């Protein structure tokens, strides 16, 4: 349980394959298609077009992968509003990132089982933070939470704490009281010295972990996979070079490192047989000082690859996780905050969920 | 009982204070229709009364009440349903936010799975109340100990003590390995099934201690019922470890042997300023038997917050603990560094306890099976001393205690603590009718059917920050 992720309720009940996740969401939509139609949300609308177009075409594995990753990213945009907003409230209450992360998981679990259009997302966010605070042993008074949330979203919440209390019942009930959450931060803290991470690299890993809560990854992969992916990305990505060809180059390096790890483990599908020499990130240019840094970083990537190869870590999962994170950063730039916000606010207002 | 326990009168509301609106039948407490159906609000998918038939009331506490039930939908066995009390009894119930203690218990019990930890069946959130459904346990250690003090007073058989201790330690080991501190181990919270399985219960104070965001002390200023509270807590340690549970296990071991709490102190109340007082009387009880702690035995002693308060304690005298308790003189500051002051009398206490019982065992053939306590021998003393070690870092861990020769020598330890016993223990008393529930669910009354000194036990103990 708490010590072992493998025996935890998180692994037993709250980890899904992409297909399972898609099915659950589809089921929610099918329960009340009218509702879904009446209040389109950007991602789901596109999602449906996307699915309808391809309904009868047998997926090639490649296409399937493509489809599922697009779906994941599109879905992520709905949650995005919640995530942006939860960070605002969290900051206001001086709540620590780890508690926000727990609340984010609660929100994700909840919306796996409840159609978002039936809820007031602002109330759900507030409740998730309130509950996560208690669970992470940093409780905040219900009145304080309600007051701060109301001042952030005056049009969508009342000061009535009993609303929050009621939503807490709803939230806990949908989660089957399974509230203990394993997070990648702990793995990062444990491993950072093993990999000689610099403060910059730790910070970058930390923010990549923060970002992964915007995606479906927390419902797809165990926290240690996410942490290892974040570390790998922090080693191959320079801060401020997340976009463009340089990044693509570096992603290739990350992929190569993982491929190498697979080979190192002995024949687990090492089809491209990446030799270690090819994986140097960022190739040309720079003085001797820069070369030295690159060498050091290269050494770390090597160490990392060796570690992954020796361990029992699911490399396939890491490869996918890496791709999801990278696609997320690419898609994130296209995210239209205002449009999404308007659409969420529209159904909350129109259905009177702010008063329910 | 010569020692009455003042906190029973001061901490728990007086039993004459009647609460209005308590005249509800057992079943009625489950289906109170007064505030159902507010329309759009939260509705439970399952109803407690549809799934369970309540057959009686078991006990009440600060958290709420516990009922005995059987399944209506073919669920095998019996259940104990813990109903968390809504904040305002009688009035229109409001959602007020679930207490942190309930949140902890719900989350931890959902996660835990071990034969020596009470098993949660399900949680139903309905009508602003939380119902936690547990497997039913027929007995608990408080009840068993109490039974042995009754006519005639006779010791718990040695084999049974061994089995209880092993199972209790096994449950602790599981909790600690999973970074869970129980923080309220005491006989009343240790359940025993009719098959003799020991189950650690009541995780209302339990919490995870792995890399907490906030220090443990910062969360709850006061933990563990006073008689079972470890010396580092009494001395105001800001940081504590699973060792606090192990001290409590040591106290329970001693109580299984002597049938009374080994350190039966009086609790000093929190004053109005919410500062935590030094529990001088409780510390004195410990010192009386264990001797004065010294920095040789406990290197961090001098850095304890209340270290200076130790000088207010009386130096233990050889026979002090066996004499009637006297109020000590507040200003008697004595040098406690002499070797006699720090000498432990635990060994003497142990052999007197098991010896006395061994002698009297012959006169009580009803419990004569299972072996006299004297058979626990020197290993029993060593285990007890290892658990009641002042220095938390040197105190036995649950893992170490499980590997103690105490369990590997002599008869094989059974995982049925009643194995080979001829006598049986009375079943848990449950009350059914209006009359009983009214009297037994009054605030401050811990349970139905346990008279006399058990009621003088300290009530629950926590002040949430």
Coordinates of C-alpha atoms in Angstrom, one line a residue, chain A residues 19 79 101 109 118 120 158 169-170 217 232 258 262 269 284 318:
Chain A
X19 CA -8.2 2.2 -24.7
X79 CA -8.7 19.4 -17.9
X101 CA -0.8 17.5 -7.6
X109 CA -10.3 10.3 -11.3
X118 CA -23.1 17.6 -14.8
X120 CA -19.6 22.8 -11.5
X158 CA -21.2 30.9 -3.3
X169 CA -19.0 13.5 -0.3
X170 CA -19.5 13.2 -4.1
X217 CA -0.2 10.3 -18.0
X232 CA 15.7 11.8 -19.0
X258 CA 16.1 4.3 -24.3
X262 CA 16.7 -1.9 -24.4
X269 CA 13.4 -5.2 -29.5
X284 CA 28.2 21.1 -33.4
X318 CA 9.0 5.3 -20.9

